[in-house]
mmCIF file of C-alpha atoms in Angstrom:
data_model
loop_
_atom_site.group_PDB
_atom_site.id
_atom_site.type_symbol
_atom_site.label_atom_id
_atom_site.label_comp_id
_atom_site.label_asym_id
_atom_site.label_seq_id
_atom_site.Cartn_x
_atom_site.Cartn_y
_atom_site.Cartn_z
ATOM 1 C CA MET A 227 -113.992 -1.871 8.010
ATOM 2 C CA PHE A 228 -114.439 -4.912 5.843
ATOM 3 C CA ARG A 229 -116.319 -2.782 3.305
ATOM 4 C CA LYS A 230 -113.347 -0.362 3.118
ATOM 5 C CA ILE A 231 -110.932 -3.221 2.472
ATOM 6 C CA ILE A 232 -113.118 -4.544 -0.370
ATOM 7 C CA MET A 233 -113.412 -1.085 -1.909
ATOM 8 C CA SER A 234 -109.644 -0.529 -1.704
ATOM 9 C CA PHE A 235 -108.999 -3.884 -3.413
ATOM 10 C CA LEU A 236 -111.438 -3.030 -6.213
ATOM 11 C CA ALA A 237 -109.769 0.326 -6.733
ATOM 12 C CA LEU A 238 -106.351 -1.269 -7.071
ATOM 13 C CA TRP A 239 -107.721 -3.916 -9.480
ATOM 14 C CA LEU A 240 -109.384 -1.273 -11.694
ATOM 15 C CA ALA A 241 -106.167 0.741 -11.776
ATOM 16 C CA ALA A 242 -104.250 -2.349 -12.856
ATOM 17 C CA VAL A 243 -106.552 -3.411 -15.688
ATOM 18 C CA SER A 244 -106.604 0.141 -17.071
ATOM 19 C CA GLN A 245 -102.832 -0.049 -17.699
ATOM 20 C CA PRO A 246 -101.267 -1.628 -20.843
ATOM 21 C CA ILE A 247 -101.159 -5.418 -20.619
ATOM 22 C CA SER A 248 -97.388 -5.524 -21.075
ATOM 23 C CA ALA A 249 -96.834 -3.507 -17.924
ATOM 24 C CA PHE A 250 -98.485 -6.129 -15.732
ATOM 25 C CA ALA A 251 -97.814 -9.370 -17.625
ATOM 26 C CA TRP A 252 -96.151 -11.848 -15.312
ATOM 27 C CA PRO A 253 -92.779 -12.798 -16.850
ATOM 28 C CA LEU A 254 -92.184 -16.458 -17.734
ATOM 29 C CA ILE A 255 -88.602 -16.000 -16.562
ATOM 30 C CA PRO A 256 -87.661 -13.741 -13.626
ATOM 31 C CA ALA A 257 -86.137 -10.463 -14.762
ATOM 32 C CA GLY A 258 -82.362 -10.569 -14.888
ATOM 33 C CA SER A 259 -82.146 -14.356 -14.977
ATOM 34 C CA LYS A 260 -80.156 -16.239 -17.614
ATOM 35 C CA GLN A 261 -81.768 -18.788 -19.885
ATOM 36 C CA ASP A 262 -79.760 -21.735 -21.212
ATOM 37 C CA TRP A 263 -80.214 -21.868 -24.972
ATOM 38 C CA ALA A 264 -77.454 -24.463 -25.488
ATOM 39 C CA LEU A 265 -78.051 -26.981 -28.267
ATOM 40 C CA PRO A 266 -77.716 -30.726 -27.630
ATOM 41 C CA THR A 267 -74.142 -31.971 -27.515
ATOM 42 C CA THR A 268 -72.572 -35.359 -28.136
ATOM 43 C CA VAL A 269 -69.315 -36.923 -29.258
ATOM 44 C CA VAL A 270 -70.486 -39.169 -32.105
ATOM 45 C CA ILE A 271 -73.408 -38.782 -34.493
ATOM 46 C CA ILE A 272 -74.235 -42.182 -35.970
ATOM 47 C CA ASP A 273 -75.830 -41.801 -39.374
ATOM 48 C CA ALA A 274 -77.841 -44.885 -40.299
ATOM 49 C CA GLY A 275 -77.889 -44.632 -44.079
ATOM 50 C CA HIS A 276 -81.115 -44.646 -46.126
ATOM 51 C CA GLY A 277 -84.486 -45.615 -44.577
ATOM 52 C CA GLY A 278 -88.183 -45.637 -45.398
ATOM 53 C CA ILE A 279 -88.889 -45.503 -49.121
ATOM 54 C CA ASP A 280 -85.139 -45.386 -49.761
ATOM 55 C CA GLY A 281 -83.976 -48.963 -49.284
ATOM 56 C CA GLY A 282 -80.436 -48.424 -50.559
ATOM 57 C CA ALA A 283 -78.594 -51.317 -52.174
ATOM 58 C CA SER A 284 -80.292 -54.700 -52.233
ATOM 59 C CA ALA A 285 -79.805 -58.383 -52.920
ATOM 60 C CA ALA A 286 -82.849 -60.658 -53.203
ATOM 61 C CA GLU A 287 -85.153 -59.396 -50.412
ATOM 62 C CA ILE A 288 -82.324 -58.023 -48.265
ATOM 63 C CA LEU A 289 -82.193 -54.228 -48.087
ATOM 64 C CA GLU A 290 -79.229 -52.080 -47.122
ATOM 65 C CA LYS A 291 -81.351 -49.767 -44.950
ATOM 66 C CA ASP A 292 -82.155 -52.637 -42.555
ATOM 67 C CA ILE A 293 -78.511 -53.662 -42.177
ATOM 68 C CA ASN A 294 -77.436 -50.067 -41.606
ATOM 69 C CA LEU A 295 -79.996 -49.566 -38.856
ATOM 70 C CA ALA A 296 -79.247 -52.888 -37.137
ATOM 71 C CA VAL A 297 -75.510 -52.157 -36.919
ATOM 72 C CA ALA A 298 -76.128 -48.498 -36.017
ATOM 73 C CA ARG A 299 -78.241 -49.524 -33.017
ATOM 74 C CA LYS A 300 -75.558 -51.908 -31.833
ATOM 75 C CA LEU A 301 -72.839 -49.276 -32.294
ATOM 76 C CA TYR A 302 -74.936 -46.774 -30.327
ATOM 77 C CA PHE A 303 -75.258 -49.066 -27.297
ATOM 78 C CA ILE A 304 -71.590 -50.077 -27.441
ATOM 79 C CA LEU A 305 -70.414 -46.462 -27.435
ATOM 80 C CA ARG A 306 -72.805 -45.494 -24.650
ATOM 81 C CA SER A 307 -71.642 -48.456 -22.546
ATOM 82 C CA GLN A 308 -68.071 -47.186 -22.999
ATOM 83 C CA ASN A 309 -69.035 -43.685 -21.827
ATOM 84 C CA ILE A 310 -68.759 -42.190 -25.305
ATOM 85 C CA PRO A 311 -71.848 -40.003 -25.847
ATOM 86 C CA ALA A 312 -73.582 -40.863 -29.109
ATOM 87 C CA VAL A 313 -76.705 -39.872 -31.024
ATOM 88 C CA LEU A 314 -78.475 -42.079 -33.565
ATOM 89 C CA ASN A 315 -80.179 -40.010 -36.255
ATOM 90 C CA ARG A 316 -82.623 -42.729 -37.322
ATOM 91 C CA THR A 317 -84.138 -45.156 -34.825
ATOM 92 C CA GLY A 318 -86.671 -46.812 -37.125
ATOM 93 C CA ASP A 319 -87.504 -47.535 -40.732
ATOM 94 C CA TYR A 320 -88.343 -44.068 -42.010
ATOM 95 C CA ALA A 321 -86.824 -41.566 -44.411
ATOM 96 C CA LEU A 322 -85.229 -38.445 -42.967
ATOM 97 C CA SER A 323 -86.412 -36.624 -46.083
ATOM 98 C CA ASP A 324 -89.951 -36.814 -44.650
ATOM 99 C CA ASP A 325 -88.862 -34.459 -41.849
ATOM 100 C CA ASN A 326 -87.385 -31.944 -44.294
ATOM 101 C CA ARG A 327 -89.881 -29.136 -44.958
ATOM 102 C CA TRP A 328 -87.314 -26.392 -45.551
ATOM 103 C CA HIS A 329 -85.363 -27.573 -48.617
ATOM 104 C CA ILE A 330 -87.367 -26.540 -51.695
ATOM 105 C CA THR A 331 -86.597 -29.357 -54.096
ATOM 106 C CA ARG A 332 -88.490 -32.208 -55.699
ATOM 107 C CA SER A 333 -85.589 -34.568 -55.086
ATOM 108 C CA ARG A 334 -86.242 -36.839 -52.112
ATOM 109 C CA HIS A 335 -82.556 -37.827 -52.178
ATOM 110 C CA ARG A 336 -81.415 -34.209 -51.810
ATOM 111 C CA LYS A 337 -83.897 -33.629 -48.995
ATOM 112 C CA ASP A 338 -82.610 -36.730 -47.222
ATOM 113 C CA LEU A 339 -78.967 -35.661 -47.465
ATOM 114 C CA SER A 340 -79.608 -32.050 -46.486
ATOM 115 C CA GLN A 341 -81.643 -33.198 -43.470
ATOM 116 C CA ARG A 342 -78.739 -35.369 -42.315
ATOM 117 C CA ARG A 343 -76.386 -32.423 -42.686
ATOM 118 C CA GLN A 344 -78.808 -30.143 -40.844
ATOM 119 C CA LEU A 345 -78.749 -32.468 -37.831
ATOM 120 C CA THR A 346 -74.983 -32.022 -37.568
ATOM 121 C CA GLN A 347 -75.555 -28.278 -37.336
ATOM 122 C CA GLU A 348 -78.245 -28.631 -34.684
ATOM 123 C CA ILE A 349 -76.243 -31.053 -32.545
ATOM 124 C CA ASP A 350 -72.800 -30.010 -31.362
ATOM 125 C CA SER A 351 -70.617 -33.070 -32.012
ATOM 126 C CA GLU A 352 -67.004 -34.111 -32.509
ATOM 127 C CA LEU A 353 -67.450 -36.486 -35.425
ATOM 128 C CA LEU A 354 -69.935 -38.268 -37.675
ATOM 129 C CA VAL A 355 -69.881 -41.903 -38.755
ATOM 130 C CA SER A 356 -72.229 -42.749 -41.627
ATOM 131 C CA LEU A 357 -73.003 -46.459 -41.987
ATOM 132 C CA HIS A 358 -73.611 -48.009 -45.403
ATOM 133 C CA VAL A 359 -73.296 -51.258 -47.345
ATOM 134 C CA ASN A 360 -71.506 -51.497 -50.690
ATOM 135 C CA TRP A 361 -72.670 -53.116 -53.940
ATOM 136 C CA SER A 362 -70.837 -54.312 -57.055
ATOM 137 C CA LYS A 363 -71.653 -56.066 -60.316
ATOM 138 C CA LYS A 364 -68.842 -58.466 -59.426
ATOM 139 C CA SER A 365 -70.025 -60.910 -56.776
ATOM 140 C CA SER A 366 -66.383 -61.550 -55.882
ATOM 141 C CA GLU A 367 -65.991 -58.008 -54.522
ATOM 142 C CA LYS A 368 -66.055 -58.071 -50.734
ATOM 143 C CA GLY A 369 -64.707 -56.375 -47.648
ATOM 144 C CA PRO A 370 -65.010 -53.041 -45.827
ATOM 145 C CA LEU A 371 -64.091 -49.615 -47.180
ATOM 146 C CA VAL A 372 -63.988 -46.330 -45.253
ATOM 147 C CA LEU A 373 -64.282 -43.032 -47.136
ATOM 148 C CA HIS A 374 -63.039 -39.771 -45.665
ATOM 149 C CA GLN A 375 -62.968 -36.022 -46.216
ATOM 150 C CA ASN A 376 -60.000 -34.036 -47.481
ATOM 151 C CA SER A 377 -58.736 -33.314 -43.983
ATOM 152 C CA GLY A 378 -56.221 -34.798 -41.594
ATOM 153 C CA GLU A 379 -58.649 -35.596 -38.781
ATOM 154 C CA SER A 380 -61.137 -37.296 -41.096
ATOM 155 C CA SER A 381 -58.320 -39.284 -42.712
ATOM 156 C CA LEU A 382 -57.096 -40.377 -39.291
ATOM 157 C CA LEU A 383 -60.597 -41.423 -38.216
ATOM 158 C CA ALA A 384 -60.999 -43.384 -41.458
ATOM 159 C CA PHE A 385 -57.650 -45.117 -40.986
ATOM 160 C CA CYS A 386 -58.489 -46.143 -37.410
ATOM 161 C CA ILE A 387 -61.889 -47.593 -38.378
ATOM 162 C CA GLN A 388 -60.534 -49.238 -41.546
ATOM 163 C CA ASP A 389 -57.756 -50.909 -39.567
ATOM 164 C CA ALA A 390 -60.213 -52.258 -37.002
ATOM 165 C CA LEU A 391 -62.564 -53.566 -39.721
ATOM 166 C CA ASN A 392 -59.645 -55.131 -41.614
ATOM 167 C CA ARG A 393 -58.709 -57.083 -38.507
ATOM 168 C CA GLN A 394 -62.334 -58.081 -37.936
ATOM 169 C CA GLN A 395 -62.846 -59.260 -41.526
ATOM 170 C CA ASN A 396 -59.289 -60.434 -42.276
ATOM 171 C CA THR A 397 -58.757 -57.926 -45.091
ATOM 172 C CA SER A 398 -56.071 -55.335 -45.867
ATOM 173 C CA PHE A 399 -57.804 -52.420 -47.582
ATOM 174 C CA LEU A 400 -56.824 -48.783 -47.266
ATOM 175 C CA PRO A 401 -59.336 -45.958 -46.733
ATOM 176 C CA ARG A 402 -60.021 -43.596 -49.625
ATOM 177 C CA GLU A 403 -61.065 -39.983 -50.023
ATOM 178 C CA GLY A 404 -64.766 -39.795 -50.871
ATOM 179 C CA LYS A 405 -64.676 -36.766 -53.150
ATOM 180 C CA PRO A 406 -68.169 -36.904 -54.703
ATOM 181 C CA PHE A 407 -70.128 -37.615 -51.533
ATOM 182 C CA TYR A 408 -72.408 -34.792 -50.316
ATOM 183 C CA LEU A 409 -72.037 -35.456 -46.587
ATOM 184 C CA LEU A 410 -68.257 -35.533 -46.733
ATOM 185 C CA LYS A 411 -68.165 -32.266 -48.677
ATOM 186 C CA ARG A 412 -70.722 -30.334 -46.627
ATOM 187 C CA ILE A 413 -70.167 -31.433 -43.025
ATOM 188 C CA GLU A 414 -67.622 -29.363 -41.113
ATOM 189 C CA GLU A 415 -66.600 -31.777 -38.347
ATOM 190 C CA PRO A 416 -64.552 -34.918 -39.101
ATOM 191 C CA ALA A 417 -66.825 -37.367 -40.913
ATOM 192 C CA VAL A 418 -66.459 -40.748 -42.590
ATOM 193 C CA ILE A 419 -68.648 -43.089 -44.607
ATOM 194 C CA VAL A 420 -68.212 -46.702 -43.549
ATOM 195 C CA GLU A 421 -69.055 -49.244 -46.249
ATOM 196 C CA MET A 422 -69.267 -52.258 -43.954
ATOM 197 C CA GLY A 423 -69.148 -54.845 -46.729
ATOM 198 C CA PHE A 424 -70.759 -55.798 -50.041
ATOM 199 C CA ILE A 425 -74.409 -56.826 -50.059
ATOM 200 C CA SER A 426 -73.725 -58.280 -53.521
ATOM 201 C CA SER A 427 -71.209 -60.723 -52.007
ATOM 202 C CA GLU A 428 -72.667 -63.881 -50.500
ATOM 203 C CA HIS A 429 -69.799 -63.962 -48.002
ATOM 204 C CA ASP A 430 -70.378 -60.397 -46.782
ATOM 205 C CA ARG A 431 -74.168 -60.675 -47.001
ATOM 206 C CA THR A 432 -74.128 -63.658 -44.637
ATOM 207 C CA MET A 433 -72.037 -61.663 -42.174
ATOM 208 C CA LEU A 434 -74.100 -58.484 -42.445
ATOM 209 C CA THR A 435 -77.428 -60.238 -41.840
ATOM 210 C CA ASP A 436 -76.301 -62.241 -38.804
ATOM 211 C CA SER A 437 -76.916 -60.504 -35.488
ATOM 212 C CA LYS A 438 -73.725 -61.800 -33.858
ATOM 213 C CA ARG A 439 -71.591 -60.817 -36.834
ATOM 214 C CA GLN A 440 -73.277 -57.413 -36.919
ATOM 215 C CA MET A 441 -72.150 -56.994 -33.329
ATOM 216 C CA GLU A 442 -68.582 -57.796 -34.403
ATOM 217 C CA VAL A 443 -68.776 -55.100 -37.074
ATOM 218 C CA ALA A 444 -70.167 -52.584 -34.585
ATOM 219 C CA GLU A 445 -67.461 -53.444 -32.052
ATOM 220 C CA ALA A 446 -64.763 -52.948 -34.699
ATOM 221 C CA ILE A 447 -66.137 -49.517 -35.619
ATOM 222 C CA ALA A 448 -66.327 -48.563 -31.942
ATOM 223 C CA SER A 449 -62.737 -49.732 -31.497
ATOM 224 C CA GLY A 450 -61.645 -47.482 -34.358
ATOM 225 C CA ILE A 451 -63.457 -44.513 -32.828
ATOM 226 C CA ARG A 452 -61.784 -45.125 -29.462
ATOM 227 C CA GLN A 453 -58.369 -45.369 -31.143
ATOM 228 C CA TYR A 454 -58.989 -42.095 -32.954
ATOM 229 C CA LYS A 455 -60.034 -40.325 -29.766
ATOM 230 C CA TRP A 456 -56.985 -41.692 -27.923
ATOM 231 C CA ILE A 457 -54.657 -40.297 -30.602
ATOM 232 C CA ILE A 458 -56.176 -36.820 -30.931
ATOM 233 C CA HIS A 459 -56.563 -36.343 -27.192
#
């Protein structure tokens, strides 16, 4: 009896292996089931400008890329603590251009910008805030400036953040349209570039390199984002 069982099993096994592999391959997903291919989603993409070999603007040994990242990290945690989902596109000192293998160009700057834009296409988001620091030949130039796209929602977002930064830094500037900027021209969702101050100004540089003052800047930007969301919703 046992011999018959063994022989029957061998017969079934031989029949199976003689068939095409595809007919007996065990599916990774049960037939008829649905697979979730949804991309990551968030509310705010925080773009920490520059990074790695690209230091951005500078004064003495102070580099813009370090200020951008420090404030971006603080803004990220503030938004998350306020239940506003956020994604930070650079968490360390590296260039996003290093991750770009698809843009055929010798320009590291173009690769960097196109990689930042690509992330906005991979991550479903409501808005993008790109953090930067300004520079001027005139050391007397100081204060925040928010640049926006040629759209109502972007203009509104810029106004809300500019107003909050004006109150934080005791200034009275108005946001401007950033016509020549790649990110503002190529990103579809509402986006702004936040120039948090002038690294060439001793007054602003002192603020932008102090951890507590950086927190004040981040809180002001978060306040502007909350105001924007309150208005549009």
